[in-house]
Coordinates of C-alpha atoms and ligand atoms in Angstrom, one line a residue:
S1 CA 222.5 106.7 -17.2
A2 CA 223.4 110.2 -16.5
V3 CA 221.8 111.4 -19.7
A4 CA 218.4 109.6 -19.3
Q5 CA 218.6 110.9 -15.6
D6 CA 219.6 114.8 -16.7
A7 CA 215.8 114.1 -19.0
A8 CA 213.6 112.8 -16.4
S9 CA 215.1 115.3 -13.3
R10 CA 214.1 118.5 -16.0
F11 CA 209.9 117.3 -14.9
P12 CA 210.6 117.5 -10.9
F13 CA 206.5 116.6 -10.8
K14 CA 204.4 114.1 -11.8
P15 CA 202.3 115.6 -14.6
I16 CA 198.4 116.2 -13.4
A17 CA 195.3 115.5 -15.8
I18 CA 192.9 118.1 -17.5
A19 CA 190.3 119.6 -15.3
T20 CA 186.5 121.3 -15.6
D21 CA 186.0 122.3 -12.5
A22 CA 185.7 125.4 -9.8
T23 CA 189.6 125.4 -8.6
V24 CA 193.1 124.9 -9.4
H25 CA 194.9 121.9 -9.4
V26 CA 198.3 121.2 -8.4
P27 CA 200.7 118.1 -8.6
E28 CA 201.5 115.9 -6.3
G29 CA 203.4 116.8 -3.3
Y30 CA 202.9 120.9 -4.3
S31 CA 200.3 123.2 -3.3
W32 CA 198.3 126.3 -4.4
K33 CA 196.8 129.1 -1.4
P34 CA 195.2 132.4 -2.7
L35 CA 198.0 135.8 -2.5
V36 CA 195.6 138.3 -3.1
K37 CA 192.5 139.3 -5.2
W38 CA 190.9 141.4 -7.0
G39 CA 189.3 144.6 -4.5
Q40 CA 191.7 143.2 -1.5
P41 CA 192.9 146.1 0.1
L42 CA 196.4 147.2 0.1
F43 CA 196.4 149.8 2.7
S44 CA 194.2 149.9 5.9
G45 CA 191.3 151.5 6.8
V46 CA 189.9 150.3 3.6
A47 CA 187.2 148.0 3.0
D48 CA 187.5 144.8 1.3
I49 CA 185.0 144.4 -2.0
D50 CA 181.0 144.4 -1.3
P51 CA 179.9 141.0 -3.9
A52 CA 176.8 143.3 -4.0
N53 CA 177.9 146.9 -4.6
G54 CA 181.0 146.7 -5.9
V55 CA 184.3 148.9 -4.5
S56 CA 183.8 152.4 -3.6
L57 CA 185.5 155.4 -5.5
E58 CA 187.0 155.8 -2.1
A59 CA 188.6 152.7 -1.8
S60 CA 189.1 152.3 -5.9
D61 CA 192.6 153.4 -5.6
K62 CA 193.7 151.8 -2.7
V63 CA 193.0 147.8 -4.2
F64 CA 194.3 145.4 -5.8
G65 CA 192.8 146.6 -9.1
E66 CA 190.8 143.3 -10.6
N67 CA 191.9 140.9 -13.5
T68 CA 195.6 140.4 -12.9
D69 CA 198.2 139.7 -15.7
G70 CA 201.6 139.9 -16.2
M71 CA 203.6 140.3 -13.2
E72 CA 207.8 140.5 -12.2
L73 CA 208.8 140.3 -8.0
F74 CA 211.5 143.0 -7.3
A75 CA 214.4 142.2 -4.6
I76 CA 214.7 145.7 -3.6
G77 CA 217.1 145.7 -0.4
N78 CA 215.3 142.9 2.1
H79 CA 211.7 143.6 1.1
Q80 CA 209.8 141.8 -2.0
V81 CA 208.1 143.6 -4.1
I82 CA 205.6 142.4 -6.5
A83 CA 204.5 144.6 -10.0
V84 CA 201.2 143.1 -11.2
N85 CA 199.2 144.2 -14.1
H86 CA 195.7 145.1 -14.4
E87 CA 193.9 144.4 -18.1
Y88 CA 190.7 145.4 -17.6
V89 CA 187.5 145.5 -15.9
N90 CA 183.7 143.6 -16.1
N91 CA 181.8 146.5 -16.2
E92 CA 178.8 144.7 -14.9
T93 CA 180.9 143.5 -11.6
N94 CA 182.0 146.5 -10.5
L95 CA 178.9 148.4 -11.3
P96 CA 176.1 146.0 -10.4
N97 CA 173.7 148.6 -9.3
N98 CA 173.9 150.0 -13.1
E99 CA 172.2 149.1 -16.5
K100 CA 174.4 146.3 -18.1
G101 CA 177.5 148.1 -15.7
M102 CA 177.4 151.2 -18.3
P103 CA 178.6 154.2 -15.9
K104 CA 175.9 157.0 -15.1
G105 CA 178.2 159.7 -14.1
L106 CA 182.1 160.7 -13.4
D107 CA 182.1 158.7 -10.3
D108 CA 181.5 155.6 -11.6
V109 CA 184.0 155.9 -14.9
K110 CA 186.4 156.6 -12.8
I111 CA 185.7 153.0 -10.6
L112 CA 186.5 151.6 -13.7
Q113 CA 189.6 153.1 -14.4
H114 CA 190.9 152.6 -10.6
L115 CA 190.5 149.4 -10.7
Q116 CA 192.9 148.2 -13.7
G117 CA 196.4 149.3 -14.4
V118 CA 198.9 148.2 -12.3
T119 CA 199.7 147.3 -8.7
V120 CA 203.2 147.3 -7.0
M121 CA 203.0 145.5 -3.5
E122 CA 205.6 144.6 -1.6
V123 CA 204.8 140.3 -0.5
T124 CA 206.2 138.7 2.6
E125 CA 206.7 135.3 4.0
G126 CA 205.3 134.1 6.5
A127 CA 204.2 131.2 9.1
D128 CA 200.8 130.6 6.4
G129 CA 203.1 131.7 3.3
F130 CA 203.2 134.2 1.4
E131 CA 201.0 137.7 2.1
V132 CA 201.0 141.6 1.0
V133 CA 202.3 143.5 3.6
L134 CA 199.3 146.3 4.4
D135 CA 200.6 150.4 4.2
S136 CA 204.3 149.4 3.2
P137 CA 205.9 151.8 1.5
F138 CA 206.3 150.3 -1.9
N139 CA 202.8 149.6 -2.6
R140 CA 200.5 151.6 -5.1
R141 CA 198.3 151.9 -7.6
I142 CA 199.1 152.7 -11.2
H143 CA 195.8 153.5 -13.2
H144 CA 194.2 155.7 -16.0
N145 CA 194.4 158.9 -14.6
T146 CA 198.1 158.5 -13.1
P147 CA 200.8 161.4 -14.5
M148 CA 203.4 160.3 -16.9
K149 CA 206.0 161.1 -19.4
L150 CA 206.3 160.8 -22.9
S151 CA 209.6 159.5 -23.8
G152 CA 211.6 158.9 -27.2
P153 CA 211.0 160.2 -30.9
A154 CA 207.0 160.1 -30.5
A155 CA 207.4 162.6 -27.2
G156 CA 207.0 166.6 -28.4
S157 CA 205.1 164.9 -31.4
E158 CA 202.3 167.4 -33.7
L159 CA 200.9 164.2 -33.5
V160 CA 200.6 163.2 -30.0
K161 CA 200.2 166.6 -28.7
T162 CA 196.4 167.9 -26.7
A163 CA 195.2 170.9 -25.7
A164 CA 195.4 170.0 -21.8
D165 CA 199.3 168.7 -23.1
P166 CA 200.6 171.8 -25.6
N167 CA 203.7 170.6 -25.1
G168 CA 203.1 166.2 -26.1
V169 CA 205.2 165.1 -23.5
D170 CA 202.6 164.7 -20.2
C171 CA 199.7 162.6 -20.1
L172 CA 197.8 160.3 -18.0
G173 CA 197.6 156.9 -17.8
T174 CA 198.2 153.2 -18.7
F175 CA 195.8 150.8 -20.3
N176 CA 194.7 147.4 -21.1
N177 CA 198.5 146.9 -19.0
C178 CA 198.5 143.0 -20.2
G179 CA 202.2 141.8 -20.4
S180 CA 205.0 141.8 -18.6
G181 CA 209.1 142.8 -18.6
K182 CA 211.8 143.4 -16.1
T183 CA 214.7 145.2 -17.4
P184 CA 218.2 144.7 -15.9
W185 CA 218.6 147.3 -14.2
G186 CA 215.1 146.8 -12.1
T187 CA 212.7 148.9 -13.7
Y188 CA 209.2 146.7 -14.5
L189 CA 207.6 147.6 -18.3
T190 CA 203.8 146.6 -18.8
C191 CA 202.5 146.8 -22.1
E192 CA 199.4 148.5 -23.0
E193 CA 197.4 146.3 -25.0
N194 CA 194.0 146.6 -26.3
F195 CA 193.9 150.3 -25.8
N196 CA 191.9 151.0 -28.4
G197 CA 188.9 149.5 -26.1
Y198 CA 188.7 152.8 -23.7
F199 CA 188.5 156.1 -26.4
G200 CA 185.1 156.4 -28.8
T201 CA 182.5 159.3 -29.5
T202 CA 178.6 160.2 -28.6
A203 CA 179.8 162.8 -30.9
A204 CA 177.0 161.8 -34.0
D205 CA 177.9 161.7 -37.6
H206 CA 181.9 161.9 -36.3
K207 CA 185.1 161.2 -39.0
M208 CA 187.5 159.4 -37.4
P209 CA 191.2 160.3 -38.8
D210 CA 192.3 157.4 -41.0
D211 CA 194.8 156.1 -38.9
Y212 CA 192.0 154.7 -36.5
K213 CA 191.1 152.0 -38.3
R214 CA 194.7 149.8 -37.9
Y215 CA 193.6 150.2 -34.4
G216 CA 190.6 149.3 -34.2
I217 CA 189.7 152.8 -32.3
A218 CA 186.2 153.4 -33.2
A219 CA 182.8 155.0 -31.5
E220 CA 181.6 152.8 -29.5
T221 CA 182.7 151.4 -26.5
R222 CA 182.5 148.6 -23.5
Y223 CA 183.5 150.9 -20.8
G224 CA 181.2 154.0 -21.6
Y225 CA 184.3 156.5 -20.6
E226 CA 183.9 159.6 -23.6
K227 CA 180.0 160.0 -22.5
F228 CA 181.8 162.5 -18.9
D229 CA 185.3 162.6 -19.4
E230 CA 186.5 164.4 -22.3
R231 CA 189.8 163.0 -22.6
F232 CA 188.3 159.7 -24.1
D233 CA 186.0 161.8 -26.5
V234 CA 188.1 161.2 -29.9
A235 CA 185.7 164.1 -31.5
K236 CA 187.2 166.4 -28.7
N237 CA 190.6 165.0 -28.5
P238 CA 192.0 163.7 -31.5
N239 CA 195.4 162.5 -30.6
E240 CA 194.6 161.6 -26.8
P241 CA 194.3 157.2 -28.8
R242 CA 197.5 158.1 -30.0
R243 CA 199.1 158.5 -26.8
A244 CA 198.2 155.0 -25.8
G245 CA 199.6 151.1 -26.6
Y246 CA 203.1 152.1 -25.3
V247 CA 205.7 149.9 -23.6
V248 CA 205.8 151.7 -20.1
E249 CA 208.9 152.0 -17.6
I250 CA 208.1 152.4 -14.1
D251 CA 210.4 151.6 -10.9
P252 CA 208.9 149.5 -8.5
S253 CA 211.7 151.2 -5.3
D254 CA 210.0 154.5 -5.9
A255 CA 206.1 155.1 -4.8
S256 CA 206.7 158.4 -6.1
S257 CA 208.4 157.8 -9.5
T258 CA 207.1 158.8 -12.7
P259 CA 206.0 156.0 -14.7
I260 CA 208.2 156.6 -18.4
K261 CA 205.6 155.4 -21.6
R262 CA 209.0 154.3 -24.2
T263 CA 207.9 155.5 -27.5
A264 CA 210.8 153.7 -29.1
L265 CA 209.5 150.4 -28.5
G266 CA 206.6 151.1 -31.2
R267 CA 203.0 151.2 -30.7
F268 CA 200.7 148.4 -31.2
K269 CA 198.7 145.8 -28.8
H270 CA 202.0 145.2 -27.0
E271 CA 201.0 141.9 -25.6
N272 CA 205.2 141.5 -23.6
A273 CA 208.8 143.1 -23.7
A274 CA 210.8 140.2 -23.2
V275 CA 214.1 141.9 -22.6
V276 CA 217.7 140.5 -23.3
I277 CA 221.6 142.1 -23.4
A278 CA 223.2 141.7 -27.0
R279 CA 226.8 140.3 -27.0
D280 CA 228.0 144.1 -27.6
G281 CA 226.2 144.8 -23.9
R282 CA 222.9 146.4 -26.0
V283 CA 219.9 146.5 -24.7
V284 CA 217.4 144.1 -27.2
V285 CA 213.6 144.0 -26.5
Y286 CA 211.2 141.3 -28.2
M287 CA 207.4 142.3 -28.8
G288 CA 204.8 140.2 -30.0
D289 CA 201.4 142.8 -31.4
D290 CA 198.4 140.8 -30.6
E291 CA 196.5 140.5 -33.5
R292 CA 195.2 138.7 -35.9
G293 CA 197.8 139.0 -38.6
E294 CA 200.3 141.3 -36.9
F295 CA 203.2 141.0 -36.3
L296 CA 206.9 140.2 -34.0
Y297 CA 208.8 143.0 -33.3
K298 CA 212.8 143.7 -32.2
Y299 CA 213.9 147.1 -30.2
V300 CA 218.0 147.3 -30.1
S301 CA 219.4 150.2 -27.9
N302 CA 222.4 152.0 -29.5
G303 CA 223.6 152.5 -26.5
I304 CA 225.3 149.8 -24.0
Y305 CA 223.9 148.9 -21.1
V306 CA 227.0 149.3 -18.3
P307 CA 225.6 147.9 -14.7
G308 CA 225.0 151.3 -12.0
G309 CA 225.8 153.4 -15.7
D310 CA 223.0 155.6 -17.1
T311 CA 220.2 153.3 -18.2
S312 CA 218.0 156.8 -19.0
K313 CA 219.0 156.4 -22.8
L314 CA 218.8 153.1 -23.5
L315 CA 214.7 152.4 -24.2
D316 CA 215.0 155.8 -26.2
E317 CA 217.3 155.7 -28.5
G318 CA 217.3 152.9 -30.8
T319 CA 215.9 151.2 -33.6
L320 CA 212.7 149.2 -33.8
Y321 CA 213.2 146.4 -36.4
V322 CA 209.9 143.5 -37.6
A323 CA 210.2 140.1 -38.2
K324 CA 210.2 138.6 -42.0
F325 CA 209.8 134.5 -41.9
S326 CA 211.1 132.9 -45.2
D327 CA 209.0 129.3 -45.5
E328 CA 212.9 127.5 -45.6
G329 CA 213.9 128.2 -41.4
T330 CA 215.4 131.5 -42.0
G331 CA 214.4 135.0 -41.5
E332 CA 215.1 138.3 -40.7
W333 CA 214.5 141.6 -38.8
L334 CA 213.8 144.7 -41.0
A335 CA 214.4 147.7 -40.2
L336 CA 211.7 150.6 -39.5
T337 CA 213.7 153.6 -40.5
E338 CA 212.9 156.9 -42.3
E339 CA 214.7 154.9 -45.4
T340 CA 212.8 152.0 -45.5
T341 CA 209.1 153.3 -45.0
G342 CA 209.1 157.0 -46.1
M343 CA 208.0 158.2 -42.4
K344 CA 208.7 160.7 -40.1
M345 CA 210.4 158.6 -36.7
D346 CA 207.8 160.2 -35.1
E347 CA 205.6 158.9 -37.4
I348 CA 207.4 155.3 -36.8
C349 CA 206.9 154.7 -33.7
V350 CA 202.9 156.2 -33.3
F351 CA 202.0 154.6 -36.5
T352 CA 203.7 151.3 -35.6
R353 CA 201.9 148.9 -37.6
Q354 CA 201.9 151.3 -41.4
A355 CA 205.4 151.5 -41.1
A356 CA 206.0 147.6 -40.7
S357 CA 203.1 146.9 -43.5
K358 CA 205.4 149.4 -45.8
V359 CA 208.8 146.6 -45.1
G360 CA 206.6 143.4 -46.0
A361 CA 207.0 142.1 -42.3
T362 CA 204.7 138.7 -41.6
T363 CA 201.7 138.1 -40.7
M364 CA 201.7 136.3 -37.5
D365 CA 199.1 133.8 -35.9
R366 CA 198.1 136.5 -33.2
P367 CA 202.0 137.5 -31.3
E368 CA 201.7 137.3 -27.6
W369 CA 204.0 136.7 -25.0
V370 CA 207.6 135.9 -26.0
A371 CA 210.3 134.7 -23.5
I372 CA 213.4 134.4 -24.0
N373 CA 216.1 131.2 -22.8
P374 CA 218.1 132.3 -20.3
V375 CA 220.6 129.1 -20.7
A376 CA 220.7 129.1 -24.8
I377 CA 220.6 131.9 -27.1
E378 CA 217.4 131.1 -28.6
A379 CA 213.2 132.9 -28.1
Y380 CA 210.3 131.6 -27.9
C381 CA 207.0 133.5 -29.1
A382 CA 203.7 132.3 -28.6
L383 CA 201.2 132.2 -31.9
T384 CA 197.9 132.0 -30.1
N385 CA 195.5 131.7 -33.4
N386 CA 193.8 132.9 -35.7
A387 CA 190.0 132.1 -37.2
N388 CA 191.6 134.1 -40.1
R389 CA 194.4 132.6 -41.3
A390 CA 193.8 132.5 -44.6
V391 CA 190.4 131.5 -44.6
L392 CA 188.4 132.3 -48.5
K393 CA 185.4 134.7 -48.3
D394 CA 183.7 136.0 -51.4
G395 CA 186.6 134.4 -53.1
K396 CA 189.3 136.4 -51.3
M397 CA 192.0 136.1 -49.3
R398 CA 191.7 137.2 -45.3
T399 CA 193.8 140.1 -44.5
N400 CA 194.5 142.1 -41.3
A401 CA 193.8 145.4 -41.3
G402 CA 196.0 147.0 -43.2
G403 CA 195.1 145.2 -46.0
D404 CA 198.1 143.3 -45.8
V405 CA 197.5 139.1 -46.8
M406 CA 197.4 136.6 -43.7
D407 CA 198.2 133.4 -46.6
I408 CA 199.4 130.4 -44.8
S409 CA 202.9 130.3 -44.2
A410 CA 205.1 127.7 -42.3
V411 CA 205.7 129.8 -39.4
N412 CA 201.3 130.2 -39.7
P413 CA 201.0 126.6 -41.3
R414 CA 197.6 126.3 -40.7
E415 CA 193.7 128.0 -41.9
G416 CA 191.8 128.4 -39.7
N417 CA 194.1 128.0 -36.9
E418 CA 192.4 127.6 -33.4
Y419 CA 195.2 125.7 -31.8
G420 CA 198.4 127.7 -32.0
Q421 CA 201.4 127.0 -32.4
I422 CA 205.2 128.5 -30.4
V423 CA 207.6 129.6 -32.7
R424 CA 211.5 129.2 -31.2
W425 CA 213.9 131.9 -33.2
Y426 CA 218.1 131.1 -33.3
P427 CA 220.1 134.0 -33.8
E428 CA 223.0 134.4 -35.8
N429 CA 226.0 134.4 -34.5
E430 CA 224.3 133.5 -31.2
D431 CA 223.9 137.3 -30.7
H432 CA 220.4 138.7 -30.4
A433 CA 221.4 141.6 -31.9
D434 CA 222.0 139.9 -34.8
G435 CA 219.8 141.0 -38.2
K436 CA 218.8 137.5 -39.4
F437 CA 218.0 133.8 -37.1
K438 CA 217.0 130.5 -37.8
W439 CA 214.1 129.2 -36.4
D440 CA 211.9 126.0 -36.0
L441 CA 208.5 125.4 -34.7
F442 CA 208.6 123.8 -30.5
V443 CA 205.3 122.7 -30.3
M444 CA 202.0 123.3 -33.1
A445 CA 199.6 122.4 -30.3
G446 CA 196.6 120.5 -31.6
N447 CA 194.1 117.6 -30.6
P448 CA 196.1 114.3 -31.2
D449 CA 192.1 112.1 -30.7
V450 CA 189.7 114.2 -32.9
H451 CA 192.2 114.8 -36.0
K452 CA 194.2 111.7 -36.2
D453 CA 196.4 112.9 -38.4
G454 CA 197.1 116.2 -40.4
L455 CA 198.5 119.7 -38.9
Y456 CA 194.9 119.5 -36.1
A457 CA 196.5 117.0 -34.8
G458 CA 199.4 119.0 -33.7
S459 CA 203.4 118.6 -33.5
S460 CA 205.2 114.7 -31.9
N461 CA 205.2 116.3 -28.9
I462 CA 202.0 116.6 -28.6
N463 CA 199.5 113.5 -27.2
S464 CA 196.3 112.6 -25.4
G465 CA 198.1 113.1 -21.9
N466 CA 199.2 117.0 -22.8
M467 CA 197.2 118.6 -25.3
F468 CA 195.8 122.1 -24.7
N469 CA 195.3 125.2 -26.8
S470 CA 195.9 129.2 -27.7
P471 CA 199.2 129.2 -25.5
D472 CA 199.4 132.6 -25.1
G473 CA 202.0 133.6 -20.8
M474 CA 204.9 132.1 -21.5
M475 CA 208.0 132.7 -18.9
F476 CA 211.3 131.1 -18.0
D477 CA 212.4 130.2 -15.1
S478 CA 215.9 130.1 -14.3
T479 CA 216.7 126.4 -14.8
G480 CA 216.0 126.8 -18.8
L481 CA 212.3 125.1 -18.3
L482 CA 209.6 126.8 -20.0
W483 CA 206.4 127.3 -18.7
I484 CA 203.7 127.8 -21.3
Q485 CA 200.2 129.3 -19.5
T486 CA 196.4 128.9 -22.0
D487 CA 193.5 132.1 -23.4
G488 CA 191.8 129.2 -25.0
E489 CA 188.4 128.4 -25.4
D490 CA 187.6 126.0 -22.1
S491 CA 184.4 124.1 -23.5
N492 CA 186.4 121.0 -23.6
E493 CA 184.1 120.0 -27.0
G494 CA 184.0 119.1 -30.1
D495 CA 187.5 120.0 -31.0
F496 CA 188.6 120.7 -27.9
V497 CA 187.6 117.7 -26.2
G498 CA 189.8 116.1 -23.9
Q499 CA 191.7 119.9 -23.3
G500 CA 189.9 121.0 -20.5
N501 CA 190.1 124.7 -18.8
N502 CA 193.2 127.1 -18.9
Q503 CA 196.4 126.1 -17.6
M504 CA 200.0 125.6 -17.1
L505 CA 202.0 123.7 -18.3
A506 CA 206.2 122.7 -18.4
G507 CA 208.8 122.4 -21.9
D508 CA 211.7 121.0 -22.3
P509 CA 213.7 123.0 -24.9
A510 CA 216.2 120.2 -25.7
T511 CA 213.7 117.4 -25.8
G512 CA 210.2 119.5 -26.7
R513 CA 208.5 117.2 -24.5
I514 CA 206.1 119.4 -22.6
E515 CA 203.3 118.2 -19.7
R516 CA 201.0 119.6 -17.3
F517 CA 201.7 121.4 -13.7
L518 CA 198.8 123.0 -13.3
T519 CA 194.9 124.1 -14.5
G520 CA 192.5 127.2 -13.8
P521 CA 188.7 126.9 -12.5
K522 CA 186.5 127.2 -15.4
G523 CA 185.6 130.2 -17.4
S524 CA 189.4 131.5 -16.3
E525 CA 193.0 132.2 -18.8
V526 CA 195.8 131.1 -16.2
T527 CA 198.2 134.6 -16.9
G528 CA 201.5 136.6 -15.5
M529 CA 204.1 134.2 -13.6
T530 CA 207.0 134.6 -11.2
W531 CA 209.4 133.6 -8.8
S532 CA 209.8 133.9 -5.0
A533 CA 213.4 136.2 -4.4
D534 CA 214.8 132.4 -2.9
K535 CA 212.7 130.7 -5.7
R536 CA 211.0 128.3 -3.5
T537 CA 207.8 130.2 -4.2
M538 CA 205.9 130.8 -7.9
F539 CA 203.4 133.7 -8.5
V540 CA 200.4 132.4 -10.9
G541 CA 197.9 134.4 -11.8
I542 CA 194.4 133.9 -12.4
Q543 CA 192.6 136.1 -14.5
H544 CA 188.4 136.4 -14.8
P545 CA 187.1 133.4 -13.5
D546 CA 183.5 132.2 -14.4
A547 CA 183.1 130.0 -11.6
P548 CA 183.4 131.3 -7.7
F549 CA 187.0 131.2 -7.1
P550 CA 189.1 131.1 -4.7
D551 CA 186.4 131.4 -1.8
G552 CA 183.6 128.4 -3.3
E553 CA 180.9 128.5 -3.4
G554 CA 178.6 131.3 -3.5
A555 CA 181.3 133.4 -3.5
L556 CA 181.7 136.5 -5.7
P557 CA 184.2 134.5 -8.2
R558 CA 187.5 136.8 -8.4
S559 CA 190.8 137.2 -10.6
T560 CA 193.5 136.0 -8.3
I561 CA 197.2 135.6 -7.9
V562 CA 197.9 132.0 -6.7
A563 CA 201.5 131.1 -4.9
V564 CA 202.0 127.5 -5.6
K565 CA 204.9 125.6 -2.8
R566 CA 206.3 122.7 -2.7
D567 CA 205.2 120.6 0.7
D568 CA 209.1 120.3 0.9
N569 CA 209.8 123.2 0.0
A570 CA 212.4 122.4 -2.3
L571 CA 213.2 125.2 -5.6
V572 CA 210.6 126.1 -8.1
G573 CA 212.4 127.2 -10.9
Ligands
FEO1 FE1 196.3 140.8 -23.0 FE2 197.4 138.6 -26.2 O1 196.8 138.6 -24.2
CA2 CA1 197.8 137.2 -22.7
CA3 CA1 195.6 135.5 -25.2
CA4 CA1 193.3 138.3 -20.8

């Protein structure tokens, strides 16, 4: 029947088996090749990475950064420009001659700082497929020292003023750039996740401000910036970490533009920023806070989006909400206002987690990416896992760092959740700006081979052939197919036997069917995805491979964006 054919055509590929090897696999009739790798020059005259010595200071802000993550492609005139995040660095591989990769001076710190942040690069398709356009005027590296502006309710607040910036509006750098977003007006949103990890102090017995604990800001860091760059020493600059943890807007069409930190969207460990226009034209941004027992957020602008109109205040003036899920499949968005929280607007935007705790938001199993269906009024969030969900310790219920309990609930139903689930919500009145929603679980990941029944077998759309754990990246293609990327346990043993390396699957929102499309190399996570302007190529991020990927045996493992095409050059999204 036509219906059956339709259902079959939702998956225009033959699903693949798990893999445990050192490379990428895609279905029959598809092929992949690297687009760009960590340390690869974006400009001519710049040296590629030297496996023995890493990237030089001179080259470090002119090469593709490490650990590719969220990305978006922008068609600008007849140019194709990709903006892509570099989440973090491995000290040992970037400073291979230093003990444990720890910096020995400011130059070492700068190398690490330059290799993170964002790359903006032009790409073009030739006879050998897509490649980076060297020296394109669009090419740009944004890193931990790039000048930016603070904007929105926290800009100019006492909470964000420093000795170097007495006005609290001019800051430097964007940190731990994880997931992404794209606005209808053609800008890139980069999301600051584990920003806490860059700020510390060597001052003995320094008393940390009370608000640091909720965000995990501690004296010791894995990067060691604070030893040589006093901006990162919280004993000297206690407000500096309050200038990180935001969604940052970047104009990819102008390499000289100043990135803007949009404080109205809140400060937390931002995963991504999924943007949709509400029925009346207001801008809605859904955002996850990736930490055990933290929350799912939504921002709604005051003004409406008018194509070609002034968009400069749309991400500054609006209301931030946090999700509360009932056990009956309904939910509501709780506004974070001066009335509901007893906090001032700048405090809400800087201490957003504390504000959300005050209104009684639902503690979640680590909200990662949100994806919005372009062909139905619904959205999805990957709740990756939560080892601490409900687990009793000393007879006590586990809590998040703010003391909010993490008991099991219908939306986070498993104690010690090691597999993760994807929640889907349907806004009331088919309007993403509505204050209420209905929800269900699109999938509960699990292992039906190890757990014959019960919640750990997974939901009914999980089977031996498509199982996975720890959903994380999620993107819809233009046809309404949901792409799911994983960042989980890839031991292929114990509770994870039969799940192989991290992977990318496709899900059909209408039927719940899920099929495996791609497997990553050992040790990697698959994260970040976008499409060429003609939708005949998909770009997929491979982060932190352990295996010698993509150059094979004996080569340095390099985080890489791969380009995937069909051999018949048909559409792939
Ligand atoms: Fe950077 Fe929550 O992933
Ligand atoms: Ca992620
Ligand atoms: Ca993750
Ligand atoms: Ca990651």
